[in-house]
GROMACS .gro file of C-alpha atoms in nm:
model
  451
    1MET     CA    1  -3.446  -8.798   4.096
    2GLN     CA    2  -3.132  -8.757   3.860
    3ASN     CA    3  -2.879  -8.944   4.084
    4ILE     CA    4  -3.138  -9.216   4.119
    5ILE     CA    5  -3.157  -9.241   3.696
    6VAL     CA    6  -2.787  -9.249   3.683
    7PHE     CA    7  -2.729  -9.521   3.995
    8LEU     CA    8  -2.959  -9.719   3.800
    9CYS     CA    9  -2.827  -9.699   3.453
   10ARG     CA   10  -2.479  -9.803   3.678
   11LEU     CA   11  -2.669 -10.093   3.789
   12ARG     CA   12  -2.766 -10.210   3.437
   13LYS     CA   13  -2.419 -10.170   3.282
   14LEU     CA   14  -2.276 -10.365   3.578
   15LYS     CA   15  -2.510 -10.644   3.543
   16SER     CA   16  -2.412 -10.652   3.178
   17GLU     CA   17  -2.079 -10.629   3.240
   18PHE     CA   18  -2.103 -10.930   3.503
   19GLU     CA   19  -2.285 -11.139   3.241
   20ALA     CA   20  -2.047 -11.151   2.972
   21LYS     CA   21  -1.734 -11.225   3.245
   22TYR     CA   22  -1.953 -11.537   3.391
   23GLY     CA   23  -2.231 -11.621   3.165
   24GLU     CA   24  -2.466 -11.559   3.442
   25SER     CA   25  -2.678 -11.273   3.632
   26PRO     CA   26  -2.554 -11.100   3.942
   27MET     CA   27  -2.732 -11.242   4.264
   28PHE     CA   28  -2.716 -10.929   4.459
   29TYR     CA   29  -2.488 -10.590   4.446
   30ALA     CA   30  -2.402 -10.390   4.747
   31CYS     CA   31  -2.230 -10.060   4.764
   32ALA     CA   32  -2.030  -9.846   5.003
   33PRO     CA   33  -2.009  -9.486   4.981
   34GLY     CA   34  -1.640  -9.225   4.975
   35ARG     CA   35  -1.672  -8.983   5.232
   36VAL     CA   36  -1.589  -8.641   5.260
   37ASN     CA   37  -1.413  -8.485   5.607
   38LEU     CA   38  -1.543  -8.150   5.703
   39ILE     CA   39  -1.331  -8.118   6.029
   40GLY     CA   40  -1.090  -8.365   6.198
   41GLU     CA   41  -0.831  -8.460   6.033
   42HIS     CA   42  -0.559  -8.698   6.139
   43ILE     CA   43  -0.720  -8.719   6.515
   44ASP     CA   44  -0.926  -9.039   6.498
   45TYR     CA   45  -0.661  -9.269   6.537
   46CYS     CA   46  -0.567  -9.049   6.869
   47GLY     CA   47  -0.947  -9.143   6.955
   48TYR     CA   48  -1.091  -8.824   6.880
   49SER     CA   49  -1.416  -8.763   6.739
   50VAL     CA   50  -1.437  -8.662   6.348
   51LEU     CA   51  -1.709  -8.502   6.143
   52PRO     CA   52  -1.763  -8.651   5.831
   53MET     CA   53  -2.034  -8.684   5.532
   54ALA     CA   54  -2.060  -8.974   5.321
   55ILE     CA   55  -2.093  -8.855   4.944
   56GLU     CA   56  -2.300  -8.991   4.662
   57GLN     CA   57  -1.935  -9.114   4.506
   58ASN     CA   58  -1.953  -9.476   4.578
   59ILE     CA   59  -1.789  -9.839   4.514
   60LEU     CA   60  -2.036 -10.077   4.385
   61ALA     CA   61  -1.974 -10.459   4.314
   62ALA     CA   62  -2.231 -10.716   4.143
   63VAL     CA   63  -2.197 -11.075   4.321
   64SER     CA   64  -2.319 -11.465   4.261
   65VAL     CA   65  -2.235 -11.718   4.504
   66ASN     CA   66  -2.062 -11.987   4.274
   67LYS     CA   67  -1.936 -12.345   4.339
   68THR     CA   68  -1.613 -12.347   4.209
   69GLY     CA   69  -1.443 -12.301   4.579
   70THR     CA   70  -1.251 -11.965   4.472
   71ILE     CA   71  -1.345 -11.606   4.479
   72GLN     CA   72  -1.332 -11.398   4.128
   73LEU     CA   73  -1.245 -11.078   4.106
   74ALA     CA   74  -1.282 -10.851   3.850
   75ASN     CA   75  -1.290 -10.478   3.803
   76THR     CA   76  -1.437 -10.252   3.531
   77ASN     CA   77  -1.193 -10.063   3.502
   78PRO     CA   78  -0.940 -10.229   3.245
   79GLN     CA   79  -0.625 -10.096   3.421
   80TYR     CA   80  -0.694 -10.296   3.771
   81LYS     CA   81  -0.627 -10.667   3.651
   82ASP     CA   82  -0.853 -10.975   3.757
   83PHE     CA   83  -0.744 -11.195   4.078
   84THR     CA   84  -0.860 -11.515   4.149
   85VAL     CA   85  -0.818 -11.670   4.504
   86SER     CA   86  -0.918 -12.020   4.632
   87CYS     CA   87  -1.193 -12.036   4.903
   88SER     CA   88  -0.947 -12.304   5.096
   89GLU     CA   89  -0.614 -12.163   5.128
   90GLU     CA   90  -0.513 -11.884   5.383
   91ILE     CA   91  -0.600 -11.506   5.253
   92THR     CA   92  -0.239 -11.346   5.245
   93ILE     CA   93  -0.229 -10.943   5.154
   94ASP     CA   94   0.089 -10.792   5.010
   95ARG     CA   95   0.138 -10.497   5.238
   96ASN     CA   96   0.440 -10.420   4.997
   97ASN     CA   97   0.239 -10.423   4.654
   98PRO     CA   98  -0.143 -10.269   4.759
   99LEU     CA   99  -0.301 -10.367   4.434
  100TRP     CA  100  -0.712 -10.327   4.438
  101TYR     CA  101  -0.769 -10.692   4.496
  102TYR     CA  102  -0.538 -10.653   4.811
  103TYR     CA  103  -0.793 -10.397   4.990
  104PHE     CA  104  -1.102 -10.617   4.871
  105LEU     CA  105  -0.923 -10.921   5.055
  106CYS     CA  106  -0.883 -10.738   5.358
  107GLY     CA  107  -1.277 -10.684   5.376
  108VAL     CA  108  -1.327 -11.071   5.295
  109LYS     CA  109  -1.040 -11.171   5.563
  110GLY     CA  110  -1.208 -10.971   5.817
  111ILE     CA  111  -1.581 -11.142   5.781
  112GLN     CA  112  -1.371 -11.473   5.758
  113GLU     CA  113  -1.192 -11.401   6.074
  114LYS     CA  114  -1.523 -11.294   6.263
  115PHE     CA  115  -1.705 -11.606   6.217
  116GLY     CA  116  -1.407 -11.824   6.205
  117ILE     CA  117  -1.541 -11.953   5.868
  118ALA     CA  118  -1.276 -12.239   5.742
  119CYS     CA  119  -1.387 -12.247   5.426
  120LEU     CA  120  -1.566 -11.927   5.230
  121SER     CA  121  -1.841 -11.921   4.990
  122GLY     CA  122  -1.718 -11.910   4.627
  123MET     CA  123  -1.806 -11.579   4.465
  124SER     CA  124  -1.768 -11.417   4.126
  125CYS     CA  125  -1.760 -11.027   4.172
  126VAL     CA  126  -1.736 -10.739   3.943
  127VAL     CA  127  -1.599 -10.438   4.091
  128GLU     CA  128  -1.708 -10.057   3.942
  129GLY     CA  129  -1.630  -9.731   4.110
  130THR     CA  130  -1.717  -9.362   4.097
  131ILE     CA  131  -1.466  -9.275   4.392
  132PRO     CA  132  -1.129  -9.107   4.243
  133PRO     CA  133  -0.879  -9.334   4.375
  134SER     CA  134  -0.589  -9.145   4.568
  135SER     CA  135  -0.791  -8.866   4.621
  136GLY     CA  136  -0.827  -8.824   4.997
  137LEU     CA  137  -1.220  -8.937   4.952
  138SER     CA  138  -1.195  -9.294   5.122
  139SER     CA  139  -1.221  -9.496   4.797
  140SER     CA  140  -0.997  -9.791   4.964
  141SER     CA  141  -1.198  -9.748   5.282
  142ALA     CA  142  -1.502  -9.793   5.047
  143LEU     CA  143  -1.363 -10.096   4.884
  144VAL     CA  144  -1.267 -10.280   5.239
  145CYS     CA  145  -1.642 -10.200   5.368
  146CYS     CA  146  -1.811 -10.320   5.019
  147ALA     CA  147  -1.612 -10.637   5.040
  148GLY     CA  148  -1.667 -10.700   5.410
  149LEU     CA  149  -2.048 -10.661   5.295
  150VAL     CA  150  -2.062 -10.868   4.993
  151THR     CA  151  -1.868 -11.175   5.142
  152MET     CA  152  -2.098 -11.120   5.473
  153GLU     CA  153  -2.397 -11.167   5.221
  154ALA     CA  154  -2.281 -11.430   5.057
  155ASN     CA  155  -2.156 -11.642   5.383
  156GLN     CA  156  -2.560 -11.574   5.481
  157LYS     CA  157  -2.366 -11.398   5.793
  158SER     CA  158  -2.574 -11.120   5.979
  159LEU     CA  159  -2.374 -10.801   6.167
  160SER     CA  160  -2.503 -10.445   6.271
  161LYS     CA  161  -2.393 -10.168   6.068
  162VAL     CA  162  -2.165 -10.033   6.411
  163GLU     CA  163  -1.993 -10.398   6.376
  164LEU     CA  164  -1.949 -10.386   5.977
  165ALA     CA  165  -1.783 -10.048   6.058
  166GLU     CA  166  -1.539 -10.192   6.333
  167ILE     CA  167  -1.431 -10.515   6.162
  168CYS     CA  168  -1.376 -10.290   5.807
  169ALA     CA  169  -1.171 -10.038   6.008
  170LYS     CA  170  -0.969 -10.376   6.192
  171CYS     CA  171  -0.894 -10.540   5.886
  172GLU     CA  172  -0.807 -10.276   5.665
  173ARG     CA  173  -0.488 -10.248   5.876
  174TYR     CA  174  -0.368 -10.581   5.700
  175ILE     CA  175  -0.242 -10.359   5.383
  176GLY     CA  176  -0.028 -10.156   5.674
  177THR     CA  177  -0.234  -9.840   5.707
  178GLU     CA  178  -0.282  -9.789   6.063
  179GLY     CA  179  -0.597  -9.561   6.061
  180GLY     CA  180  -0.843  -9.479   6.294
  181GLY     CA  181  -1.207  -9.608   6.199
  182MET     CA  182  -1.342  -9.268   6.046
  183ASP     CA  183  -1.366  -9.386   5.710
  184GLN     CA  184  -1.534  -9.747   5.750
  185SER     CA  185  -1.775  -9.606   6.021
  186ILE     CA  186  -1.908  -9.310   5.830
  187SER     CA  187  -1.924  -9.544   5.500
  188PHE     CA  188  -2.148  -9.788   5.708
  189LEU     CA  189  -2.328  -9.520   5.977
  190ALA     CA  190  -2.371  -9.255   5.717
  191GLU     CA  191  -2.765  -9.123   5.595
  192LYS     CA  192  -2.892  -8.886   5.376
  193GLY     CA  193  -2.908  -8.549   5.485
  194THR     CA  194  -2.678  -8.512   5.756
  195ALA     CA  195  -2.340  -8.494   5.826
  196LYS     CA  196  -2.242  -8.710   6.139
  197LEU     CA  197  -2.031  -8.686   6.480
  198ILE     CA  198  -1.819  -8.964   6.502
  199ASP     CA  199  -1.739  -9.057   6.830
  200PHE     CA  200  -1.518  -9.367   6.922
  201GLN     CA  201  -1.528  -9.617   7.221
  202PRO     CA  202  -1.768  -9.701   7.222
  203LEU     CA  203  -1.855  -9.592   6.841
  204ARG     CA  204  -2.147  -9.406   6.777
  205ALA     CA  205  -2.265  -9.143   6.499
  206THR     CA  206  -2.482  -8.855   6.585
  207ASP     CA  207  -2.665  -8.647   6.335
  208VAL     CA  208  -2.507  -8.319   6.247
  209GLN     CA  209  -2.762  -8.073   6.066
  210LEU     CA  210  -2.538  -7.865   5.826
  211PRO     CA  211  -2.597  -7.485   5.711
  212ASP     CA  212  -2.956  -7.456   5.480
  213LYS     CA  213  -2.751  -7.179   5.292
  214ALA     CA  214  -2.412  -7.314   5.260
  215VAL     CA  215  -2.262  -7.593   4.972
  216PHE     CA  216  -2.020  -7.795   5.007
  217VAL     CA  217  -1.767  -7.813   4.685
  218ILE     CA  218  -1.488  -8.079   4.660
  219SER     CA  219  -1.207  -7.991   4.464
  220ASN     CA  220  -0.922  -8.209   4.372
  221CYS     CA  221  -0.623  -8.079   4.298
  222CYS     CA  222  -0.458  -8.364   4.094
  223VAL     CA  223  -0.148  -8.531   4.264
  224GLU     CA  224  -0.230  -8.871   4.415
  225MET     CA  225  -0.143  -9.037   4.757
  226ASN     CA  226  -0.157  -9.406   4.814
  227LYS     CA  227  -0.148  -9.409   5.222
  228ALA     CA  228  -0.069  -9.795   5.175
  229ALA     CA  229   0.201  -9.753   4.928
  230SER     CA  230   0.428  -9.450   5.153
  231SER     CA  231   0.473  -9.430   5.532
  232HIS     CA  232   0.396  -9.039   5.516
  233PHE     CA  233   0.094  -9.160   5.706
  234ASN     CA  234   0.208  -9.426   5.936
  235ILE     CA  235   0.483  -9.207   6.023
  236ARG     CA  236   0.219  -8.953   6.193
  237VAL     CA  237   0.068  -9.240   6.368
  238VAL     CA  238   0.409  -9.343   6.521
  239GLU     CA  239   0.472  -8.969   6.652
  240CYS     CA  240   0.126  -8.928   6.831
  241ARG     CA  241   0.200  -9.286   6.972
  242ILE     CA  242   0.531  -9.141   7.099
  243ALA     CA  243   0.385  -8.784   7.193
  244THR     CA  244   0.102  -8.995   7.433
  245LYS     CA  245   0.428  -9.207   7.628
  246MET     CA  246   0.583  -8.872   7.669
  247LEU     CA  247   0.293  -8.646   7.792
  248ALA     CA  248   0.209  -8.957   8.026
  249GLN     CA  249   0.544  -8.949   8.135
  250ALA     CA  250   0.593  -8.561   8.242
  251ARG     CA  251   0.280  -8.595   8.429
  252GLY     CA  252   0.425  -8.893   8.633
  253VAL     CA  253   0.146  -9.124   8.483
  254ASP     CA  254   0.272  -9.493   8.394
  255PRO     CA  255   0.242  -9.453   8.007
  256SER     CA  256   0.337  -9.837   7.944
  257GLY     CA  257  -0.052  -9.909   7.873
  258LEU     CA  258  -0.126  -9.560   7.656
  259LEU     CA  259  -0.106  -9.544   7.263
  260LYS     CA  260  -0.321  -9.288   7.225
  261LEU     CA  261  -0.302  -8.930   7.293
  262VAL     CA  262  -0.701  -8.874   7.419
  263GLN     CA  263  -0.616  -9.165   7.673
  264VAL     CA  264  -0.381  -8.884   7.874
  265GLN     CA  265  -0.625  -8.615   7.852
  266THR     CA  266  -0.860  -8.872   7.991
  267SER     CA  267  -0.606  -9.029   8.252
  268LEU     CA  268  -0.514  -8.694   8.330
  269ASN     CA  269  -0.879  -8.532   8.353
  270ALA     CA  270  -0.786  -8.227   8.187
  271SER     CA  271  -0.969  -8.017   7.929
  272LEU     CA  272  -0.785  -7.974   7.595
  273GLU     CA  273  -0.707  -7.651   7.657
  274GLU     CA  274  -0.502  -7.766   7.934
  275MET     CA  275  -0.359  -8.042   7.686
  276LEU     CA  276  -0.286  -7.764   7.460
  277ALA     CA  277  -0.051  -7.587   7.728
  278LEU     CA  278   0.074  -7.933   7.889
  279VAL     CA  279   0.230  -7.994   7.497
  280ASP     CA  280   0.390  -7.632   7.501
  281GLU     CA  281   0.526  -7.715   7.881
  282ALA     CA  282   0.645  -8.082   7.790
  283LEU     CA  283   0.772  -8.115   7.430
  284HIS     CA  284   1.022  -7.922   7.302
  285PRO     CA  285   0.940  -7.816   6.903
  286GLU     CA  286   1.315  -7.921   6.799
  287PRO     CA  287   1.270  -8.292   6.654
  288TYR     CA  288   1.356  -8.592   6.897
  289SER     CA  289   1.595  -8.824   6.828
  290ARG     CA  290   1.560  -9.181   6.854
  291GLU     CA  291   1.844  -9.178   7.161
  292GLU     CA  292   1.655  -8.905   7.370
  293LEU     CA  293   1.327  -9.092   7.378
  294CYS     CA  294   1.483  -9.408   7.454
  295THR     CA  295   1.667  -9.224   7.789
  296VAL     CA  296   1.356  -9.020   7.835
  297LEU     CA  297   1.111  -9.351   7.829
  298LYS     CA  298   1.362  -9.593   8.019
  299ILE     CA  299   1.326  -9.806   7.714
  300THR     CA  300   1.602  -9.989   7.492
  301PRO     CA  301   1.626  -9.919   7.091
  302GLU     CA  302   1.486 -10.254   7.046
  303GLN     CA  303   1.171 -10.219   7.285
  304PHE     CA  304   1.144  -9.837   7.060
  305SER     CA  305   1.173 -10.040   6.720
  306THR     CA  306   0.904 -10.298   6.820
  307GLU     CA  307   0.691 -10.150   7.066
  308LEU     CA  308   0.643  -9.774   6.894
  309LEU     CA  309   0.731  -9.805   6.518
  310SER     CA  310   0.519  -9.996   6.259
  311SER     CA  311   0.691 -10.225   5.991
  312ASN     CA  312   0.720  -9.951   5.754
  313THR     CA  313   0.851  -9.676   5.973
  314GLN     CA  314   1.157  -9.845   6.118
  315HIS     CA  315   1.388  -9.626   5.896
  316VAL     CA  316   1.301  -9.284   6.082
  317THR     CA  317   1.499  -9.165   6.310
  318HIS     CA  318   1.393  -8.810   6.402
  319PHE     CA  319   1.008  -8.729   6.554
  320LYS     CA  320   0.842  -8.401   6.576
  321LEU     CA  321   0.616  -8.494   6.848
  322HIS     CA  322   0.505  -8.102   6.965
  323GLN     CA  323   0.358  -8.032   6.672
  324ARG     CA  324   0.189  -8.322   6.603
  325ALA     CA  325   0.000  -8.317   6.977
  326LYS     CA  326  -0.064  -7.961   6.924
  327HIS     CA  327  -0.248  -8.006   6.597
  328VAL     CA  328  -0.436  -8.295   6.765
  329TYR     CA  329  -0.577  -8.153   7.038
  330GLY     CA  330  -0.632  -7.825   6.875
  331GLU     CA  331  -0.799  -8.009   6.598
  332ALA     CA  332  -1.038  -8.210   6.866
  333ALA     CA  333  -1.119  -7.856   6.960
  334ARG     CA  334  -1.244  -7.708   6.656
  335VAL     CA  335  -1.474  -8.049   6.594
  336GLN     CA  336  -1.649  -7.992   6.908
  337GLN     CA  337  -1.694  -7.626   6.836
  338PHE     CA  338  -1.785  -7.662   6.478
  339LYS     CA  339  -2.068  -7.903   6.609
  340LYS     CA  340  -2.175  -7.645   6.841
  341VAL     CA  341  -2.205  -7.412   6.607
  342CYS     CA  342  -2.418  -7.635   6.354
  343ASP     CA  343  -2.654  -7.710   6.669
  344SER     CA  344  -2.676  -7.370   6.761
  345LYS     CA  345  -2.669  -7.183   6.433
  346PRO     CA  346  -2.609  -6.819   6.511
  347ALA     CA  347  -2.637  -6.558   6.281
  348GLY     CA  348  -2.311  -6.544   6.072
  349CYS     CA  349  -2.267  -6.934   6.153
  350ILE     CA  350  -2.140  -7.000   5.792
  351HIS     CA  351  -1.881  -6.725   5.861
  352GLN     CA  352  -1.763  -6.906   6.174
  353LEU     CA  353  -1.720  -7.268   6.040
  354GLY     CA  354  -1.587  -7.176   5.774
  355GLU     CA  355  -1.280  -6.992   6.005
  356LEU     CA  356  -1.282  -7.332   6.170
  357MET     CA  357  -1.184  -7.500   5.858
  358ASN     CA  358  -0.939  -7.230   5.749
  359GLN     CA  359  -0.780  -7.288   6.067
  360SER     CA  360  -0.787  -7.710   6.012
  361HIS     CA  361  -0.626  -7.668   5.714
  362ALA     CA  362  -0.338  -7.409   5.851
  363SER     CA  363  -0.316  -7.647   6.120
  364CYS     CA  364  -0.260  -7.936   5.845
  365ARG     CA  365  -0.011  -7.753   5.689
  366ASP     CA  366   0.208  -7.584   5.916
  367LEU     CA  367   0.180  -7.852   6.197
  368TYR     CA  368   0.138  -8.160   6.101
  369GLU     CA  369   0.277  -8.102   5.751
  370CYS     CA  370   0.020  -8.308   5.597
  371SER     CA  371  -0.018  -8.070   5.266
  372CYS     CA  372   0.146  -8.048   4.951
  373PRO     CA  373   0.186  -7.709   4.733
  374GLU     CA  374  -0.092  -7.792   4.514
  375LEU     CA  375  -0.330  -7.806   4.772
  376ASP     CA  376  -0.232  -7.520   4.923
  377GLN     CA  377  -0.242  -7.359   4.585
  378LEU     CA  378  -0.594  -7.478   4.516
  379VAL     CA  379  -0.755  -7.363   4.908
  380ASP     CA  380  -0.617  -7.055   4.847
  381ILE     CA  381  -0.775  -7.013   4.511
  382CYS     CA  382  -1.117  -7.161   4.684
  383LEU     CA  383  -1.086  -6.875   4.924
  384LYS     CA  384  -1.020  -6.606   4.690
  385SER     CA  385  -1.353  -6.744   4.468
  386GLY     CA  386  -1.592  -6.691   4.764
  387ALA     CA  387  -1.580  -6.983   4.979
  388ALA     CA  388  -1.601  -6.916   5.347
  389GLY     CA  389  -1.385  -7.179   5.446
  390SER     CA  390  -1.159  -7.431   5.297
  391ARG     CA  391  -0.926  -7.706   5.392
  392LEU     CA  392  -0.771  -8.071   5.287
  393THR     CA  393  -0.960  -8.341   5.336
  394GLY     CA  394  -0.861  -8.676   5.397
  395ALA     CA  395  -0.494  -8.778   5.514
  396GLY     CA  396  -0.302  -8.504   5.247
  397TRP     CA  397   0.007  -8.512   5.056
  398GLY     CA  398  -0.221  -8.493   4.707
  399GLY     CA  399  -0.593  -8.552   4.695
  400CYS     CA  400  -0.861  -8.298   4.779
  401ALA     CA  401  -1.015  -8.001   4.938
  402VAL     CA  402  -1.329  -7.957   5.101
  403SER     CA  403  -1.505  -7.582   5.053
  404MET     CA  404  -1.803  -7.408   5.219
  405VAL     CA  405  -1.953  -7.207   4.989
  406PRO     CA  406  -2.283  -6.977   5.060
  407SER     CA  407  -2.542  -7.098   4.811
  408GLU     CA  408  -2.578  -6.811   4.643
  409LYS     CA  409  -2.224  -6.774   4.513
  410VAL     CA  410  -2.186  -7.149   4.412
  411GLU     CA  411  -2.194  -7.114   4.011
  412ALA     CA  412  -1.975  -6.811   4.026
  413PHE     CA  413  -1.729  -7.027   4.307
  414LEU     CA  414  -1.721  -7.310   4.063
  415ARG     CA  415  -1.646  -7.094   3.722
  416ALA     CA  416  -1.365  -6.895   3.880
  417VAL     CA  417  -1.186  -7.195   4.044
  418ARG     CA  418  -1.213  -7.422   3.699
  419GLU     CA  419  -1.056  -7.144   3.520
  420ALA     CA  420  -0.805  -7.060   3.855
  421TYR     CA  421  -0.668  -7.402   3.900
  422TYR     CA  422  -0.772  -7.632   3.624
  423LEU     CA  423  -0.830  -7.473   3.289
  424PRO     CA  424  -0.447  -7.333   3.275
  425ASP     CA  425  -0.312  -7.718   3.310
  426ALA     CA  426  -0.360  -7.960   3.037
  427ARG     CA  427  -0.381  -8.266   3.314
  428ARG     CA  428  -0.557  -8.055   3.541
  429ALA     CA  429  -0.818  -7.980   3.254
  430ALA     CA  430  -0.873  -8.326   3.130
  431MET     CA  431  -0.975  -8.423   3.459
  432GLU     CA  432  -1.189  -8.138   3.569
  433LYS     CA  433  -1.544  -8.283   3.554
  434GLN     CA  434  -1.457  -8.536   3.791
  435SER     CA  435  -1.215  -8.335   4.027
  436LEU     CA  436  -1.447  -8.026   4.080
  437PHE     CA  437  -1.795  -8.095   4.203
  438VAL     CA  438  -2.068  -7.996   4.456
  439SER     CA  439  -2.159  -8.280   4.750
  440LYS     CA  440  -2.450  -8.331   4.943
  441PRO     CA  441  -2.487  -8.608   5.245
  442GLY     CA  442  -2.507  -8.901   5.129
  443GLY     CA  443  -2.674  -9.241   5.248
  444GLY     CA  444  -2.460  -9.563   5.356
  445ALA     CA  445  -2.335  -9.903   5.236
  446ALA     CA  446  -2.612 -10.102   5.111
  447VAL     CA  447  -2.695 -10.452   4.947
  448PHE     CA  448  -2.954 -10.462   4.695
  449LEU     CA  449  -3.083 -10.817   4.561
  450GLU     CA  450  -3.118 -10.869   4.212
  451GLY     CA  451  -3.503 -10.882   4.103
   0.00000   0.00000   0.00000
């Protein structure tokens, strides 16, 4: 009930800001939630299932259709500037300058291209959000999803949630991030009260009932990381793509049509355990140079650059294939085991799930190298404060940890983490209220009509 009251207060405040900005009331609202990934990090773009849940924090937009022939974007946060674009011009997105409105325009462009809309309906929009930016809780993808939903509604089109998720996953790549679709999928397919196992090809979501006596707590390490503004994320995508080719080649499989590690497993009809053994057998732990890769794959340096690298990874000279592939296959197995434990609920299931989360963090830290010292410190504090399991969530290199805490320990846990991580540092202490919170599985993206 409290959350409904808070949400209605946000709607009223957003309506007032919209009226002050545009001199009229909004016609409708749209919201899209952020997410926390419980397990399955950096494997969606390799084709493997993930296990996230939507959180209550979301992106909220107030919208009216206008006759100005423009899309007018404003944000309630004064640090995000207004932007206007003509409906008759081609939408261009500057991937070298990932400002907030370019994420919104990704969603607009995705719907425009899906329906072949020559001239979009004019829109006046005010956007507000409660997802901490660059925190690993998918604020950017929620903004893309909200924009896609808004554009569909304003142009009187209709799509299923699965179609919307697939479109928004593709169109976010306009900003330069080569994600796999988890964030957009859970934003649309989430249901209150349940986590989801997200499978790809075809995209589908299966309910996962989490243990009754466990609470999930999100804690922000207060180091920001913007995926589109750095190359860390796309370098990992590229390393997995190259590892796919190398593993296929090692087993005599034509690598030309393969881009994802799951495709090698499917081609070989192998188990995840067999794939982990193949990684140890076929890939050396030392980084691979471009020259070695070109020699093994029998391609030219030009082909390597154009066919395997993305625009912001052209500078990379060495690639850690063994470590990245080992993480992906191991993490895919942990997702399967996590779902199995949730379904069967054996005695000691909280301990088992916690151990899988701990293994996941160790793999992200040591094999995928997507953690940072602050996140490692925070995870360590969470475990010492009573969490059964704790791990980074999201892309990493900053952002949030998610901890599974026995419900009877949650108050003591929050107090201990606050005292050990946030209060000793003035900057963290100032951010603590929005950085440390209990989260329950929330619902998916939705449109509300002004009534």
